[in-house]
Amino acid sequence: MRAISLSQVKGLFEKNFSHLNAEYWSRPIFEYLQSGLTDGGAVGGLETGNEQQVFSLAWEAALWQHLCKLGYAPSNRTTKKGQSGPDFLVESNGQKIWIEAVAPVGGDDFEWEEGELGVRFRNVNGNARILGCASSIKQKMEHRRIKEVVGADECLVVAVHVRNLAGEFGGLGQSGFPVVAEALFPIGAKGYSVPTARHPISMAAWSPKPFILNRNDSDVLCDVFASDRGAHISAVLQAHHWDVFGISLSDLSLIHNPFAANPLPCHVLGARREFVAFEERGWQLTELLDKAAPNPAPRAVANPLREG
């Protein structure tokens, strides 16, 4: 990648992104550009004013900073010809972990309509968030270069920043779990039974949601982690805060794949919340609260989340 100075990065922000704080955004991105882990196209979004490309670069920079603060020395396979494979490679107790960062965009969460009195009504489509997560994760599942680079005994983590899917919505889906979980498992909204004289206690349960409709009315399965189809992905990491360099990395959520060919060890990526699926009177997705809990073990190849 060609040399670029901090003042040049700051100047590009002031020129093309005047609504952003140039001082705040330019320094961490400049430091990441100097790491040797980016290719020649990394500054393209800065020069053309493409905010989506710049946010993707910022998410990579924030994730790189986060990994460095955890004590890792991130590397990858970037040469003069470009980057081959995932964005980062770290090693924890001899286990190699590849991490691919992605920041999907979903444009249809907010649909504005002009009313008779000029009032604009907002219609939030929660499925657009799930579609954005599902499409980006499945794209990485099928990426040829990623499959070629990640070794048979190495972990792959897809790190998804959902800020561009619906702004500041807390990162949670209708189920109350991180929104990426609803793209990985067939989990719907949480419902409550109506108390009756015979059953006076209201019971809570999650409704199944095996698929959602795409914009062309085709079915999109929410089952990446519900079978061995996504076995080469060990886990998915989610960040959601608008402030990518600030509070976003203090609220990371990590979803482990119960069918992973190479399970990711717990508590190695600095996530505040970790979720695992386990089999106990049917399959359940639960938050891993105990820092001393055992690592997730490989599961038998099956599809229990659909067997009822």
Coordinates of C-alpha atoms in Angstrom, one line a residue:
M1 CA 0.0 0.0 0.0
R2 CA 1.3 3.5 -0.9
A3 CA 2.5 5.6 2.0
I4 CA 0.0 8.1 3.5
S5 CA 0.5 10.4 6.4
L6 CA -1.8 11.2 9.3
S7 CA -2.3 14.7 8.0
Q8 CA -3.3 13.3 4.6
V9 CA -5.9 11.0 6.2
K10 CA -7.2 13.9 8.3
G11 CA -7.4 16.1 5.2
L12 CA -9.5 13.5 3.3
F13 CA -11.9 13.3 6.2
E14 CA -12.2 17.1 6.3
K15 CA -12.7 17.2 2.5
N16 CA -15.1 14.2 1.9
F17 CA -16.7 13.7 5.3
S18 CA -17.2 17.1 6.9
H19 CA -20.1 15.7 9.1
L20 CA -17.6 13.4 10.9
N21 CA -15.0 14.4 13.5
A22 CA -11.9 14.2 11.4
E23 CA -9.6 14.1 14.4
Y24 CA -11.5 11.3 16.0
W25 CA -11.8 9.1 12.9
S26 CA -8.4 9.7 11.2
R27 CA -5.9 8.6 13.9
P28 CA -7.1 5.0 14.5
I29 CA -7.6 4.5 10.8
F30 CA -4.1 5.9 10.1
E31 CA -2.6 3.6 12.7
Y32 CA -4.4 0.6 11.1
L33 CA -3.1 1.6 7.6
Q34 CA 0.4 1.6 9.0
S35 CA 0.0 -2.0 10.4
G36 CA 0.8 -3.6 7.1
L37 CA -2.4 -5.6 7.1
T38 CA -4.3 -3.6 4.5
D39 CA -4.1 -3.7 0.8
G40 CA -3.7 -1.0 -1.8
G41 CA -7.5 -0.4 -2.1
A42 CA -7.9 0.5 1.6
V43 CA -7.9 4.3 1.1
G44 CA -10.2 4.2 -1.9
G45 CA -13.3 5.0 0.1
L46 CA -11.5 8.0 1.8
E47 CA -10.5 9.4 -1.6
T48 CA -13.9 8.9 -3.3
G49 CA -16.1 9.9 -0.3
N50 CA -17.7 6.4 0.0
E51 CA -19.0 6.4 3.6
Q52 CA -19.9 2.6 3.6
Q53 CA -16.3 1.7 2.5
V54 CA -14.9 4.0 5.1
F55 CA -17.0 2.5 7.9
S56 CA -15.9 -1.0 6.8
L57 CA -12.3 0.2 7.1
A58 CA -13.1 1.8 10.5
W59 CA -14.6 -1.5 11.7
E60 CA -11.5 -3.4 10.6
A61 CA -9.3 -0.7 12.4
A62 CA -11.4 -1.0 15.6
L63 CA -11.2 -4.7 15.6
W64 CA -7.5 -4.6 15.0
Q65 CA -7.1 -2.3 18.0
H66 CA -9.3 -4.5 20.1
L67 CA -7.2 -7.6 19.3
C68 CA -4.0 -5.8 20.0
K69 CA -5.4 -4.7 23.4
L70 CA -6.1 -8.3 24.2
G71 CA -2.4 -9.0 23.7
Y72 CA -2.6 -10.6 20.3
A73 CA -0.3 -9.7 17.4
P74 CA -2.7 -9.8 14.4
S75 CA -1.4 -10.9 11.0
N76 CA -2.8 -12.0 7.7
R77 CA -1.8 -12.8 4.2
T78 CA -1.4 -9.4 2.6
T79 CA 1.2 -9.0 -0.1
K80 CA 1.9 -6.3 -2.7
K81 CA -0.7 -8.0 -4.9
G82 CA -3.4 -7.6 -2.3
Q83 CA -5.0 -9.5 0.6
S84 CA -5.7 -13.2 0.4
G85 CA -8.0 -14.7 3.0
P86 CA -9.6 -13.2 6.1
D87 CA -8.7 -9.9 7.6
F88 CA -6.8 -11.1 10.7
L89 CA -5.1 -14.2 12.1
V90 CA -4.4 -14.5 15.8
E91 CA -3.2 -17.5 17.9
S92 CA -4.5 -18.5 21.4
N93 CA -2.8 -21.4 23.2
G94 CA -1.7 -22.9 19.9
Q95 CA -5.1 -22.5 18.2
K96 CA -5.1 -20.4 15.1
I97 CA -8.1 -18.1 14.7
W98 CA -8.9 -16.3 11.5
I99 CA -11.3 -13.3 11.7
E100 CA -13.2 -11.8 8.8
A101 CA -14.8 -8.4 9.4
V102 CA -17.9 -7.3 7.6
A103 CA -20.3 -4.4 8.0
P104 CA -23.5 -5.2 6.0
V105 CA -26.1 -2.6 4.9
G106 CA -29.8 -3.1 4.9
G107 CA -31.6 -0.2 3.4
D108 CA -35.3 -1.0 4.1
D109 CA -35.5 -1.0 7.8
F110 CA -36.8 2.6 7.7
E111 CA -39.6 3.3 5.2
W112 CA -40.9 6.8 5.2
E113 CA -44.3 7.8 3.9
E114 CA -45.7 11.3 3.4
G115 CA -49.0 11.7 5.2
E116 CA -51.8 14.1 4.4
L117 CA -50.5 16.7 6.9
G118 CA -46.9 16.2 5.8
V119 CA -46.2 13.9 8.8
R120 CA -43.7 11.2 8.0
F121 CA -44.5 7.7 9.4
R122 CA -41.8 5.2 10.2
N123 CA -42.2 1.5 9.5
V124 CA -39.4 -0.7 11.0
N125 CA -38.9 -4.0 9.2
G126 CA -37.0 -6.3 11.6
N127 CA -36.5 -8.9 8.9
A128 CA -34.2 -6.5 6.9
R129 CA -31.7 -6.7 9.8
I130 CA -31.8 -10.5 9.7
L131 CA -31.5 -10.5 5.9
G132 CA -28.5 -8.2 6.1
C133 CA -26.7 -10.4 8.6
A134 CA -27.7 -13.7 6.9
S135 CA -26.5 -12.6 3.4
S136 CA -23.1 -11.3 4.7
I137 CA -22.5 -14.4 6.7
K138 CA -23.5 -16.8 3.9
Q139 CA -21.3 -14.8 1.5
K140 CA -18.3 -15.4 3.7
M141 CA -19.3 -19.1 4.0
E142 CA -19.0 -19.5 0.3
H143 CA -16.0 -17.3 -0.3
R144 CA -13.4 -19.3 -2.2
R145 CA -10.3 -17.5 -1.0
I146 CA -11.3 -17.8 2.6
K147 CA -11.9 -21.5 2.3
E148 CA -8.5 -21.9 0.6
V149 CA -6.6 -20.0 3.3
V150 CA -8.2 -21.3 6.5
G151 CA -6.6 -24.6 7.5
A152 CA -8.5 -27.7 8.3
D153 CA -7.7 -27.4 12.0
E154 CA -8.1 -23.6 12.2
C155 CA -11.0 -21.5 13.5
L156 CA -12.9 -19.0 11.4
V157 CA -14.9 -16.2 13.0
V158 CA -17.1 -13.7 11.1
A159 CA -17.1 -10.4 12.9
V160 CA -20.3 -8.5 11.9
H161 CA -21.0 -4.8 12.7
V162 CA -24.7 -4.2 12.5
R163 CA -24.6 -0.4 12.9
N164 CA -25.7 0.2 9.3
L165 CA -28.7 -2.1 9.4
A166 CA -30.8 0.1 11.6
G167 CA -28.7 2.6 13.4
E168 CA -28.9 2.5 17.2
F169 CA -31.3 -0.3 18.0
G170 CA -29.4 -2.0 20.8
G171 CA -28.1 -4.8 18.7
L172 CA -31.0 -7.1 19.7
G173 CA -33.5 -9.0 17.6
Q174 CA -37.2 -9.7 18.3
S175 CA -36.1 -12.7 20.3
G176 CA -34.1 -10.6 22.8
F177 CA -30.9 -12.3 21.6
P178 CA -28.3 -10.5 19.5
V179 CA -29.8 -9.9 16.0
V180 CA -27.1 -12.2 14.3
A181 CA -28.5 -15.1 16.4
E182 CA -31.8 -14.9 14.4
A183 CA -29.9 -15.3 11.2
L184 CA -27.9 -18.3 12.6
F185 CA -30.8 -20.2 14.3
P186 CA -34.5 -20.4 13.6
I187 CA -35.4 -18.3 16.6
G188 CA -38.5 -16.0 16.5
A189 CA -40.0 -13.5 18.9
K190 CA -40.6 -14.4 22.5
G191 CA -44.2 -15.0 23.4
Y192 CA -46.2 -15.6 26.5
S193 CA -49.2 -18.0 27.1
V194 CA -52.5 -16.5 28.3
P195 CA -53.2 -17.6 31.9
T196 CA -56.4 -19.7 32.3
A197 CA -58.2 -21.2 35.2
R198 CA -56.7 -24.6 34.4
H199 CA -53.2 -23.1 33.7
P200 CA -52.9 -20.0 35.8
I201 CA -49.2 -19.4 35.2
S202 CA -48.1 -17.6 32.1
M203 CA -45.3 -19.4 30.3
A204 CA -42.7 -17.8 28.1
A205 CA -41.3 -19.4 25.0
W206 CA -39.6 -18.4 21.7
S207 CA -41.6 -19.0 18.5
P208 CA -39.8 -20.9 15.8
K209 CA -38.8 -18.9 12.7
P210 CA -37.1 -21.4 10.3
F211 CA -37.1 -18.9 7.4
I212 CA -37.9 -15.3 6.5
L213 CA -39.1 -13.8 3.2
N214 CA -36.6 -12.0 1.0
R215 CA -37.6 -8.9 -0.9
N216 CA -38.5 -11.1 -3.9
D217 CA -40.7 -13.3 -1.7
S218 CA -38.2 -16.2 -1.8
D219 CA -37.5 -18.1 1.4
V220 CA -34.2 -17.4 3.3
L221 CA -33.4 -20.1 5.8
C222 CA -32.2 -19.1 9.2
D223 CA -30.2 -22.2 9.8
V224 CA -26.5 -21.4 9.3
F225 CA -25.7 -22.8 12.8
A226 CA -28.6 -25.3 12.9
S227 CA -26.8 -27.9 10.9
D228 CA -23.3 -28.8 9.7
R229 CA -23.8 -26.6 6.6
G230 CA -21.8 -23.8 8.2
A231 CA -19.4 -26.1 10.0
H232 CA -16.3 -24.3 8.8
I233 CA -17.4 -21.1 10.7
S234 CA -16.6 -21.5 14.4
A235 CA -18.4 -18.5 15.7
V236 CA -19.9 -15.1 14.8
L237 CA -18.9 -11.9 16.6
Q238 CA -21.4 -8.9 16.7
A239 CA -20.9 -5.3 17.4
H240 CA -23.6 -2.7 17.1
H241 CA -22.9 0.7 18.6
W242 CA -22.7 3.8 16.3
D243 CA -19.4 4.9 18.0
V244 CA -17.2 2.2 16.4
F245 CA -14.0 3.3 18.2
G246 CA -15.6 4.0 21.5
I247 CA -18.2 1.9 23.3
S248 CA -18.8 -0.6 20.5
L249 CA -16.1 -3.0 21.5
S250 CA -17.2 -2.9 25.2
D251 CA -20.4 -4.6 24.2
L252 CA -19.4 -7.4 21.8
S253 CA -21.5 -10.5 21.6
L254 CA -20.2 -13.9 20.4
I255 CA -22.4 -16.7 19.1
H256 CA -20.7 -20.1 19.1
N257 CA -21.5 -22.7 16.4
P258 CA -22.6 -26.0 18.0
F259 CA -21.7 -27.8 14.7
A260 CA -18.3 -26.2 14.2
A261 CA -15.6 -28.5 12.7
N262 CA -13.2 -26.5 14.9
P263 CA -15.0 -25.0 18.0
L264 CA -13.7 -21.7 19.1
P265 CA -12.4 -21.7 22.7
C266 CA -14.5 -19.5 25.0
H267 CA -13.4 -16.1 26.3
V268 CA -10.6 -15.6 23.9
L269 CA -11.9 -12.6 21.9
G270 CA -12.9 -10.2 24.6
A271 CA -16.7 -10.4 24.1
R272 CA -18.8 -9.2 26.9
R273 CA -21.5 -11.7 26.1
E274 CA -21.1 -15.3 24.8
F275 CA -23.8 -17.6 23.7
V276 CA -23.7 -21.4 23.2
A277 CA -26.3 -23.9 22.0
F278 CA -26.6 -27.1 23.9
E279 CA -28.8 -30.1 24.0
E280 CA -30.9 -30.6 27.1
R281 CA -34.6 -31.6 26.7
G282 CA -34.3 -30.2 23.2
W283 CA -31.8 -27.7 22.0
Q284 CA -31.4 -24.3 23.7
L285 CA -29.4 -21.2 23.1
T286 CA -28.1 -19.7 26.3
E287 CA -25.7 -17.1 27.5
L288 CA -22.5 -18.4 28.9
L289 CA -22.1 -16.6 32.2
D290 CA -19.4 -18.6 33.9
K291 CA -15.9 -17.5 32.8
A292 CA -14.6 -20.9 33.9
A293 CA -17.2 -22.8 31.9
P294 CA -15.8 -25.6 29.6
N295 CA -15.2 -24.9 25.9
P296 CA -17.9 -25.9 23.5
A297 CA -17.4 -29.4 22.2
P298 CA -18.1 -30.6 18.6
R299 CA -21.7 -31.9 18.2
A300 CA -22.9 -34.9 16.2
V301 CA -23.9 -34.0 12.7
A302 CA -27.7 -33.6 12.8
N303 CA -30.4 -31.0 12.6
P304 CA -32.1 -31.1 16.0
L305 CA -33.3 -27.6 16.0
R306 CA -35.8 -28.7 13.3
E307 CA -36.7 -32.1 14.6
G308 CA -38.9 -30.7 17.4

